[in-house]
Amino acid sequence: MMRGVEDADIVEQVALSTGLSTAIATRVVEDVLAFYRQPVEEYVRTRHARLQAEGGKNPEIFPRIAEELGRRLVAPPDLSERQLRRIVYG
């Protein structure tokens, strides 16, 4: 096992296909896995804050987040705009 990466084959494939060193490929794989392991609530809050910082307004942000959630590798159940608002604002 490489520094917490459970599947060394993934690291090896990334290193071979990109020419990255094993150390850098391990970090890339760890970053990708961490992104997909992020709880939905954390993703929604983080993404909302980022889109707001870029000047987005809630009527544009919440539909965009809902769409993005549907495209995730393992998509969560569909969340309504109201559910997304509750995640962000409580």
PDB file of N, CA and C in Angstrom:
ATOM      1  N   MET A   1       0.850  -1.181   0.000  1.00  0.00           N
ATOM      2  CA  MET A   1       0.000   0.000   0.000  1.00  0.00           C
ATOM      3  C   MET A   1       0.885   1.230   0.000  1.00  0.00           C
ATOM      4  N   MET A   2       0.517   2.227  -0.773  1.00  0.00           N
ATOM      5  CA  MET A   2       1.311   3.444  -0.907  1.00  0.00           C
ATOM      6  C   MET A   2       0.648   4.568  -0.124  1.00  0.00           C
ATOM      7  N   ARG A   3       1.237   4.973   0.969  1.00  0.00           N
ATOM      8  CA  ARG A   3       0.772   6.107   1.777  1.00  0.00           C
ATOM      9  C   ARG A   3      -0.739   6.242   1.822  1.00  0.00           C
ATOM     10  N   GLY A   4      -1.448   5.171   2.107  1.00  0.00           N
ATOM     11  CA  GLY A   4      -2.887   5.262   2.261  1.00  0.00           C
ATOM     12  C   GLY A   4      -3.677   5.005   0.997  1.00  0.00           C
ATOM     13  N   VAL A   5      -3.042   4.861  -0.130  1.00  0.00           N
ATOM     14  CA  VAL A   5      -3.761   4.518  -1.353  1.00  0.00           C
ATOM     15  C   VAL A   5      -3.953   3.020  -1.343  1.00  0.00           C
ATOM     16  N   GLU A   6      -5.209   2.591  -1.359  1.00  0.00           N
ATOM     17  CA  GLU A   6      -5.528   1.181  -1.193  1.00  0.00           C
ATOM     18  C   GLU A   6      -5.217   0.341  -2.419  1.00  0.00           C
ATOM     19  N   ASP A   7      -5.230   0.927  -3.575  1.00  0.00           N
ATOM     20  CA  ASP A   7      -5.043   0.155  -4.795  1.00  0.00           C
ATOM     21  C   ASP A   7      -3.804   0.654  -5.536  1.00  0.00           C
ATOM     22  N   ALA A   8      -2.705  -0.039  -5.324  1.00  0.00           N
ATOM     23  CA  ALA A   8      -1.443   0.360  -5.952  1.00  0.00           C
ATOM     24  C   ALA A   8      -1.527   0.277  -7.473  1.00  0.00           C
ATOM     25  N   ASP A   9      -2.437  -0.554  -8.004  1.00  0.00           N
ATOM     26  CA  ASP A   9      -2.584  -0.662  -9.455  1.00  0.00           C
ATOM     27  C   ASP A   9      -3.027   0.663 -10.075  1.00  0.00           C
ATOM     28  N   ILE A  10      -3.862   1.399  -9.355  1.00  0.00           N
ATOM     29  CA  ILE A  10      -4.320   2.699  -9.866  1.00  0.00           C
ATOM     30  C   ILE A  10      -3.138   3.662  -9.954  1.00  0.00           C
ATOM     31  N   VAL A  11      -2.338   3.695  -8.911  1.00  0.00           N
ATOM     32  CA  VAL A  11      -1.163   4.569  -8.903  1.00  0.00           C
ATOM     33  C   VAL A  11      -0.233   4.186 -10.041  1.00  0.00           C
ATOM     34  N   GLU A  12      -0.006   2.899 -10.207  1.00  0.00           N
ATOM     35  CA  GLU A  12       0.881   2.435 -11.274  1.00  0.00           C
ATOM     36  C   GLU A  12       0.346   2.843 -12.647  1.00  0.00           C
ATOM     37  N   GLN A  13      -0.954   2.698 -12.846  1.00  0.00           N
ATOM     38  CA  GLN A  13      -1.554   3.062 -14.133  1.00  0.00           C
ATOM     39  C   GLN A  13      -1.426   4.562 -14.399  1.00  0.00           C
ATOM     40  N   VAL A  14      -1.683   5.364 -13.388  1.00  0.00           N
ATOM     41  CA  VAL A  14      -1.560   6.822 -13.542  1.00  0.00           C
ATOM     42  C   VAL A  14      -0.112   7.194 -13.843  1.00  0.00           C
ATOM     43  N   ALA A  15       0.821   6.596 -13.129  1.00  0.00           N
ATOM     44  CA  ALA A  15       2.242   6.889 -13.361  1.00  0.00           C
ATOM     45  C   ALA A  15       2.647   6.494 -14.779  1.00  0.00           C
ATOM     46  N   LEU A  16       2.241   5.301 -15.212  1.00  0.00           N
ATOM     47  CA  LEU A  16       2.618   4.839 -16.554  1.00  0.00           C
ATOM     48  C   LEU A  16       1.960   5.659 -17.659  1.00  0.00           C
ATOM     49  N   SER A  17       0.689   6.005 -17.476  1.00  0.00           N
ATOM     50  CA  SER A  17      -0.027   6.696 -18.548  1.00  0.00           C
ATOM     51  C   SER A  17       0.315   8.178 -18.651  1.00  0.00           C
ATOM     52  N   THR A  18       0.873   8.736 -17.578  1.00  0.00           N
ATOM     53  CA  THR A  18       1.168  10.172 -17.589  1.00  0.00           C
ATOM     54  C   THR A  18       2.650  10.498 -17.561  1.00  0.00           C
ATOM     55  N   GLY A  19       3.462   9.517 -17.202  1.00  0.00           N
ATOM     56  CA  GLY A  19       4.890   9.780 -17.061  1.00  0.00           C
ATOM     57  C   GLY A  19       5.251  10.426 -15.735  1.00  0.00           C
ATOM     58  N   LEU A  20       4.287  10.490 -14.823  1.00  0.00           N
ATOM     59  CA  LEU A  20       4.556  11.057 -13.502  1.00  0.00           C
ATOM     60  C   LEU A  20       5.347  10.066 -12.667  1.00  0.00           C
ATOM     61  N   SER A  21       6.070  10.589 -11.705  1.00  0.00           N
ATOM     62  CA  SER A  21       6.755   9.702 -10.766  1.00  0.00           C
ATOM     63  C   SER A  21       5.708   9.004  -9.910  1.00  0.00           C
ATOM     64  N   THR A  22       6.089   7.915  -9.294  1.00  0.00           N
ATOM     65  CA  THR A  22       5.161   7.195  -8.427  1.00  0.00           C
ATOM     66  C   THR A  22       4.691   8.075  -7.277  1.00  0.00           C
ATOM     67  N   ALA A  23       5.588   8.891  -6.746  1.00  0.00           N
ATOM     68  CA  ALA A  23       5.225   9.773  -5.633  1.00  0.00           C
ATOM     69  C   ALA A  23       4.157  10.780  -6.051  1.00  0.00           C
ATOM     70  N   ILE A  24       4.327  11.385  -7.214  1.00  0.00           N
ATOM     71  CA  ILE A  24       3.345  12.373  -7.681  1.00  0.00           C
ATOM     72  C   ILE A  24       2.049  11.674  -8.082  1.00  0.00           C
ATOM     73  N   ALA A  25       2.143  10.532  -8.733  1.00  0.00           N
ATOM     74  CA  ALA A  25       0.940   9.775  -9.106  1.00  0.00           C
ATOM     75  C   ALA A  25       0.157   9.376  -7.856  1.00  0.00           C
ATOM     76  N   THR A  26       0.857   9.002  -6.798  1.00  0.00           N
ATOM     77  CA  THR A  26       0.195   8.660  -5.539  1.00  0.00           C
ATOM     78  C   THR A  26      -0.576   9.855  -5.005  1.00  0.00           C
ATOM     79  N   ARG A  27       0.044  11.014  -5.059  1.00  0.00           N
ATOM     80  CA  ARG A  27      -0.632  12.229  -4.572  1.00  0.00           C
ATOM     81  C   ARG A  27      -1.859  12.556  -5.422  1.00  0.00           C
ATOM     82  N   VAL A  28      -1.750  12.407  -6.728  1.00  0.00           N
ATOM     83  CA  VAL A  28      -2.888  12.669  -7.617  1.00  0.00           C
ATOM     84  C   VAL A  28      -4.035  11.726  -7.284  1.00  0.00           C
ATOM     85  N   VAL A  29      -3.723  10.443  -7.153  1.00  0.00           N
ATOM     86  CA  VAL A  29      -4.767   9.456  -6.840  1.00  0.00           C
ATOM     87  C   VAL A  29      -5.388   9.761  -5.480  1.00  0.00           C
ATOM     88  N   GLU A  30      -4.573  10.091  -4.497  1.00  0.00           N
ATOM     89  CA  GLU A  30      -5.091  10.440  -3.173  1.00  0.00           C
ATOM     90  C   GLU A  30      -6.026  11.647  -3.248  1.00  0.00           C
ATOM     91  N   ASP A  31      -5.652  12.661  -4.036  1.00  0.00           N
ATOM     92  CA  ASP A  31      -6.490  13.855  -4.183  1.00  0.00           C
ATOM     93  C   ASP A  31      -7.833  13.525  -4.831  1.00  0.00           C
ATOM     94  N   VAL A  32      -7.797  12.703  -5.864  1.00  0.00           N
ATOM     95  CA  VAL A  32      -9.038  12.321  -6.553  1.00  0.00           C
ATOM     96  C   VAL A  32      -9.930  11.516  -5.620  1.00  0.00           C
ATOM     97  N   LEU A  33      -9.351  10.549  -4.917  1.00  0.00           N
ATOM     98  CA  LEU A  33     -10.138   9.746  -3.988  1.00  0.00           C
ATOM     99  C   LEU A  33     -10.721  10.601  -2.868  1.00  0.00           C
ATOM    100  N   ALA A  34      -9.952  11.541  -2.364  1.00  0.00           N
ATOM    101  CA  ALA A  34     -10.449  12.436  -1.308  1.00  0.00           C
ATOM    102  C   ALA A  34     -11.624  13.263  -1.814  1.00  0.00           C
ATOM    103  N   PHE A  35     -11.543  13.717  -3.060  1.00  0.00           N
ATOM    104  CA  PHE A  35     -12.638  14.490  -3.643  1.00  0.00           C
ATOM    105  C   PHE A  35     -13.919  13.665  -3.669  1.00  0.00           C
ATOM    106  N   TYR A  36     -13.827  12.422  -4.104  1.00  0.00           N
ATOM    107  CA  TYR A  36     -15.022  11.583  -4.218  1.00  0.00           C
ATOM    108  C   TYR A  36     -15.481  11.024  -2.878  1.00  0.00           C
ATOM    109  N   ARG A  37     -14.635  11.024  -1.884  1.00  0.00           N
ATOM    110  CA  ARG A  37     -15.046  10.579  -0.545  1.00  0.00           C
ATOM    111  C   ARG A  37     -15.669  11.709   0.258  1.00  0.00           C
ATOM    112  N   GLN A  38     -15.582  12.912  -0.241  1.00  0.00           N
ATOM    113  CA  GLN A  38     -16.118  14.084   0.451  1.00  0.00           C
ATOM    114  C   GLN A  38     -17.625  13.908   0.626  1.00  0.00           C
ATOM    115  N   PRO A  39     -18.130  14.060   1.858  1.00  0.00           N
ATOM    116  CA  PRO A  39     -19.582  13.953   2.061  1.00  0.00           C
ATOM    117  C   PRO A  39     -20.332  14.990   1.232  1.00  0.00           C
ATOM    118  N   VAL A  40     -21.533  14.641   0.833  1.00  0.00           N
ATOM    119  CA  VAL A  40     -22.345  15.526  -0.014  1.00  0.00           C
ATOM    120  C   VAL A  40     -22.507  16.892   0.630  1.00  0.00           C
ATOM    121  N   GLU A  41     -22.786  16.908   1.922  1.00  0.00           N
ATOM    122  CA  GLU A  41     -23.001  18.182   2.607  1.00  0.00           C
ATOM    123  C   GLU A  41     -21.768  19.073   2.518  1.00  0.00           C
ATOM    124  N   GLU A  42     -20.611  18.483   2.707  1.00  0.00           N
ATOM    125  CA  GLU A  42     -19.368  19.256   2.623  1.00  0.00           C
ATOM    126  C   GLU A  42     -19.153  19.769   1.208  1.00  0.00           C
ATOM    127  N   TYR A  43     -19.403  18.916   0.208  1.00  0.00           N
ATOM    128  CA  TYR A  43     -19.263  19.338  -1.187  1.00  0.00           C
ATOM    129  C   TYR A  43     -20.191  20.513  -1.479  1.00  0.00           C
ATOM    130  N   VAL A  44     -21.453  20.414  -1.046  1.00  0.00           N
ATOM    131  CA  VAL A  44     -22.435  21.463  -1.332  1.00  0.00           C
ATOM    132  C   VAL A  44     -21.991  22.777  -0.695  1.00  0.00           C
ATOM    133  N   ARG A  45     -21.581  22.731   0.558  1.00  0.00           N
ATOM    134  CA  ARG A  45     -21.157  23.969   1.240  1.00  0.00           C
ATOM    135  C   ARG A  45     -19.924  24.586   0.587  1.00  0.00           C
ATOM    136  N   THR A  46     -18.946  23.751   0.289  1.00  0.00           N
ATOM    137  CA  THR A  46     -17.707  24.233  -0.313  1.00  0.00           C
ATOM    138  C   THR A  46     -17.959  24.807  -1.700  1.00  0.00           C
ATOM    139  N   ARG A  47     -18.727  24.076  -2.499  1.00  0.00           N
ATOM    140  CA  ARG A  47     -18.997  24.513  -3.867  1.00  0.00           C
ATOM    141  C   ARG A  47     -19.825  25.797  -3.872  1.00  0.00           C
ATOM    142  N   HIS A  48     -20.807  25.888  -2.973  1.00  0.00           N
ATOM    143  CA  HIS A  48     -21.630  27.087  -2.867  1.00  0.00           C
ATOM    144  C   HIS A  48     -20.758  28.294  -2.541  1.00  0.00           C
ATOM    145  N   ALA A  49     -19.876  28.136  -1.563  1.00  0.00           N
ATOM    146  CA  ALA A  49     -19.002  29.247  -1.170  1.00  0.00           C
ATOM    147  C   ALA A  49     -18.101  29.664  -2.332  1.00  0.00           C
ATOM    148  N   ARG A  50     -17.576  28.687  -3.060  1.00  0.00           N
ATOM    149  CA  ARG A  50     -16.688  28.999  -4.191  1.00  0.00           C
ATOM    150  C   ARG A  50     -17.454  29.747  -5.282  1.00  0.00           C
ATOM    151  N   LEU A  51     -18.648  29.268  -5.605  1.00  0.00           N
ATOM    152  CA  LEU A  51     -19.427  29.919  -6.667  1.00  0.00           C
ATOM    153  C   LEU A  51     -19.872  31.319  -6.247  1.00  0.00           C
ATOM    154  N   GLN A  52     -20.199  31.496  -4.971  1.00  0.00           N
ATOM    155  CA  GLN A  52     -20.545  32.836  -4.485  1.00  0.00           C
ATOM    156  C   GLN A  52     -19.343  33.765  -4.568  1.00  0.00           C
ATOM    157  N   ALA A  53     -18.173  33.257  -4.217  1.00  0.00           N
ATOM    158  CA  ALA A  53     -16.951  34.065  -4.273  1.00  0.00           C
ATOM    159  C   ALA A  53     -16.641  34.494  -5.701  1.00  0.00           C
ATOM    160  N   GLU A  54     -17.094  33.690  -6.673  1.00  0.00           N
ATOM    161  CA  GLU A  54     -16.898  34.028  -8.084  1.00  0.00           C
ATOM    162  C   GLU A  54     -17.990  34.949  -8.611  1.00  0.00           C
ATOM    163  N   GLY A  55     -18.904  35.378  -7.723  1.00  0.00           N
ATOM    164  CA  GLY A  55     -19.942  36.319  -8.109  1.00  0.00           C
ATOM    165  C   GLY A  55     -21.275  35.685  -8.449  1.00  0.00           C
ATOM    166  N   GLY A  56     -21.395  34.395  -8.258  1.00  0.00           N
ATOM    167  CA  GLY A  56     -22.664  33.724  -8.556  1.00  0.00           C
ATOM    168  C   GLY A  56     -23.743  34.082  -7.549  1.00  0.00           C
ATOM    169  N   LYS A  57     -24.969  34.016  -8.000  1.00  0.00           N
ATOM    170  CA  LYS A  57     -26.132  34.281  -7.150  1.00  0.00           C
ATOM    171  C   LYS A  57     -26.880  32.973  -6.931  1.00  0.00           C
ATOM    172  N   ASN A  58     -27.549  32.868  -5.789  1.00  0.00           N
ATOM    173  CA  ASN A  58     -28.211  31.629  -5.424  1.00  0.00           C
ATOM    174  C   ASN A  58     -29.139  31.053  -6.495  1.00  0.00           C
ATOM    175  N   PRO A  59     -29.932  31.861  -7.188  1.00  0.00           N
ATOM    176  CA  PRO A  59     -30.806  31.275  -8.222  1.00  0.00           C
ATOM    177  C   PRO A  59     -30.039  30.550  -9.327  1.00  0.00           C
ATOM    178  N   GLU A  60     -28.772  30.907  -9.522  1.00  0.00           N
ATOM    179  CA  GLU A  60     -27.926  30.215 -10.504  1.00  0.00           C
ATOM    180  C   GLU A  60     -27.136  29.087  -9.846  1.00  0.00           C
ATOM    181  N   ILE A  61     -26.741  29.303  -8.599  1.00  0.00           N
ATOM    182  CA  ILE A  61     -25.835  28.381  -7.916  1.00  0.00           C
ATOM    183  C   ILE A  61     -26.507  27.048  -7.604  1.00  0.00           C
ATOM    184  N   PHE A  62     -27.690  27.081  -7.013  1.00  0.00           N
ATOM    185  CA  PHE A  62     -28.294  25.834  -6.557  1.00  0.00           C
ATOM    186  C   PHE A  62     -28.633  24.877  -7.699  1.00  0.00           C
ATOM    187  N   PRO A  63     -29.198  25.350  -8.810  1.00  0.00           N
ATOM    188  CA  PRO A  63     -29.399  24.418  -9.928  1.00  0.00           C
ATOM    189  C   PRO A  63     -28.080  23.856 -10.464  1.00  0.00           C
ATOM    190  N   ARG A  64     -27.064  24.671 -10.467  1.00  0.00           N
ATOM    191  CA  ARG A  64     -25.751  24.206 -10.950  1.00  0.00           C
ATOM    192  C   ARG A  64     -25.191  23.113 -10.041  1.00  0.00           C
ATOM    193  N   ILE A  65     -25.284  23.319  -8.727  1.00  0.00           N
ATOM    194  CA  ILE A  65     -24.804  22.308  -7.793  1.00  0.00           C
ATOM    195  C   ILE A  65     -25.603  21.021  -7.948  1.00  0.00           C
ATOM    196  N   ALA A  66     -26.910  21.131  -8.080  1.00  0.00           N
ATOM    197  CA  ALA A  66     -27.742  19.937  -8.259  1.00  0.00           C
ATOM    198  C   ALA A  66     -27.314  19.168  -9.503  1.00  0.00           C
ATOM    199  N   GLU A  67     -27.030  19.881 -10.574  1.00  0.00           N
ATOM    200  CA  GLU A  67     -26.571  19.249 -11.814  1.00  0.00           C
ATOM    201  C   GLU A  67     -25.215  18.578 -11.605  1.00  0.00           C
ATOM    202  N   GLU A  68     -24.305  19.264 -10.943  1.00  0.00           N
ATOM    203  CA  GLU A  68     -22.976  18.704 -10.692  1.00  0.00           C
ATOM    204  C   GLU A  68     -23.058  17.441  -9.843  1.00  0.00           C
ATOM    205  N   LEU A  69     -23.915  17.437  -8.836  1.00  0.00           N
ATOM    206  CA  LEU A  69     -24.060  16.258  -7.994  1.00  0.00           C
ATOM    207  C   LEU A  69     -24.519  15.050  -8.809  1.00  0.00           C
ATOM    208  N   GLY A  70     -25.373  15.288  -9.777  1.00  0.00           N
ATOM    209  CA  GLY A  70     -25.866  14.206 -10.626  1.00  0.00           C
ATOM    210  C   GLY A  70     -24.799  13.607 -11.519  1.00  0.00           C
ATOM    211  N   ARG A  71     -23.719  14.335 -11.743  1.00  0.00           N
ATOM    212  CA  ARG A  71     -22.634  13.845 -12.605  1.00  0.00           C
ATOM    213  C   ARG A  71     -21.497  13.205 -11.821  1.00  0.00           C
ATOM    214  N   ARG A  72     -21.586  13.208 -10.497  1.00  0.00           N
ATOM    215  CA  ARG A  72     -20.506  12.614  -9.699  1.00  0.00           C
ATOM    216  C   ARG A  72     -20.420  11.125  -9.957  1.00  0.00           C
ATOM    217  N   LEU A  73     -19.260  10.569  -9.746  1.00  0.00           N
ATOM    218  CA  LEU A  73     -18.998   9.156  -9.980  1.00  0.00           C
ATOM    219  C   LEU A  73     -20.048   8.284  -9.296  1.00  0.00           C
ATOM    220  N   VAL A  74     -20.298   8.541  -8.040  1.00  0.00           N
ATOM    221  CA  VAL A  74     -21.389   7.892  -7.321  1.00  0.00           C
ATOM    222  C   VAL A  74     -22.320   9.020  -6.897  1.00  0.00           C
ATOM    223  N   ALA A  75     -23.343   9.212  -7.687  1.00  0.00           N
ATOM    224  CA  ALA A  75     -24.240  10.340  -7.466  1.00  0.00           C
ATOM    225  C   ALA A  75     -25.131  10.088  -6.254  1.00  0.00           C
ATOM    226  N   PRO A  76     -25.311  11.107  -5.427  1.00  0.00           N
ATOM    227  CA  PRO A  76     -26.244  10.977  -4.304  1.00  0.00           C
ATOM    228  C   PRO A  76     -27.674  11.040  -4.838  1.00  0.00           C
ATOM    229  N   PRO A  77     -28.653  10.772  -3.997  1.00  0.00           N
ATOM    230  CA  PRO A  77     -30.039  10.949  -4.431  1.00  0.00           C
ATOM    231  C   PRO A  77     -30.252  12.399  -4.879  1.00  0.00           C
ATOM    232  N   ASP A  78     -31.197  12.593  -5.779  1.00  0.00           N
ATOM    233  CA  ASP A  78     -31.501  13.957  -6.223  1.00  0.00           C
ATOM    234  C   ASP A  78     -31.903  14.802  -5.015  1.00  0.00           C
ATOM    235  N   LEU A  79     -31.335  15.999  -4.941  1.00  0.00           N
ATOM    236  CA  LEU A  79     -31.662  16.933  -3.871  1.00  0.00           C
ATOM    237  C   LEU A  79     -32.365  18.135  -4.470  1.00  0.00           C
ATOM    238  N   SER A  80     -33.437  18.545  -3.846  1.00  0.00           N
ATOM    239  CA  SER A  80     -34.172  19.723  -4.313  1.00  0.00           C
ATOM    240  C   SER A  80     -33.391  20.977  -3.958  1.00  0.00           C
ATOM    241  N   GLU A  81     -33.787  22.075  -4.562  1.00  0.00           N
ATOM    242  CA  GLU A  81     -33.142  23.348  -4.239  1.00  0.00           C
ATOM    243  C   GLU A  81     -33.330  23.653  -2.757  1.00  0.00           C
ATOM    244  N   ARG A  82     -34.491  23.333  -2.230  1.00  0.00           N
ATOM    245  CA  ARG A  82     -34.753  23.564  -0.804  1.00  0.00           C
ATOM    246  C   ARG A  82     -33.799  22.746   0.066  1.00  0.00           C
ATOM    247  N   GLN A  83     -33.573  21.477  -0.297  1.00  0.00           N
ATOM    248  CA  GLN A  83     -32.643  20.648   0.469  1.00  0.00           C
ATOM    249  C   GLN A  83     -31.221  21.198   0.391  1.00  0.00           C
ATOM    250  N   LEU A  84     -30.826  21.677  -0.778  1.00  0.00           N
ATOM    251  CA  LEU A  84     -29.503  22.270  -0.921  1.00  0.00           C
ATOM    252  C   LEU A  84     -29.367  23.522  -0.061  1.00  0.00           C
ATOM    253  N   ARG A  85     -30.405  24.345  -0.061  1.00  0.00           N
ATOM    254  CA  ARG A  85     -30.389  25.560   0.776  1.00  0.00           C
ATOM    255  C   ARG A  85     -30.247  25.206   2.259  1.00  0.00           C
ATOM    256  N   ARG A  86     -30.939  24.155   2.683  1.00  0.00           N
ATOM    257  CA  ARG A  86     -30.874  23.748   4.087  1.00  0.00           C
ATOM    258  C   ARG A  86     -29.475  23.261   4.447  1.00  0.00           C
ATOM    259  N   ILE A  87     -28.804  22.589   3.501  1.00  0.00           N
ATOM    260  CA  ILE A  87     -27.431  22.154   3.755  1.00  0.00           C
ATOM    261  C   ILE A  87     -26.530  23.363   3.965  1.00  0.00           C
ATOM    262  N   VAL A  88     -26.701  24.376   3.126  1.00  0.00           N
ATOM    263  CA  VAL A  88     -25.840  25.553   3.187  1.00  0.00           C
ATOM    264  C   VAL A  88     -26.193  26.450   4.386  1.00  0.00           C
ATOM    265  N   TYR A  89     -27.461  26.709   4.574  1.00  0.00           N
ATOM    266  CA  TYR A  89     -27.870  27.704   5.560  1.00  0.00           C
ATOM    267  C   TYR A  89     -28.438  27.109   6.847  1.00  0.00           C
ATOM    268  N   GLY A  90     -28.635  25.808   6.889  1.00  0.00           N
ATOM    269  CA  GLY A  90     -29.143  25.156   8.102  1.00  0.00           C
ATOM    270  C   GLY A  90     -30.619  25.171   8.248  1.00  0.00           C
TER     271      GLY A  90
END
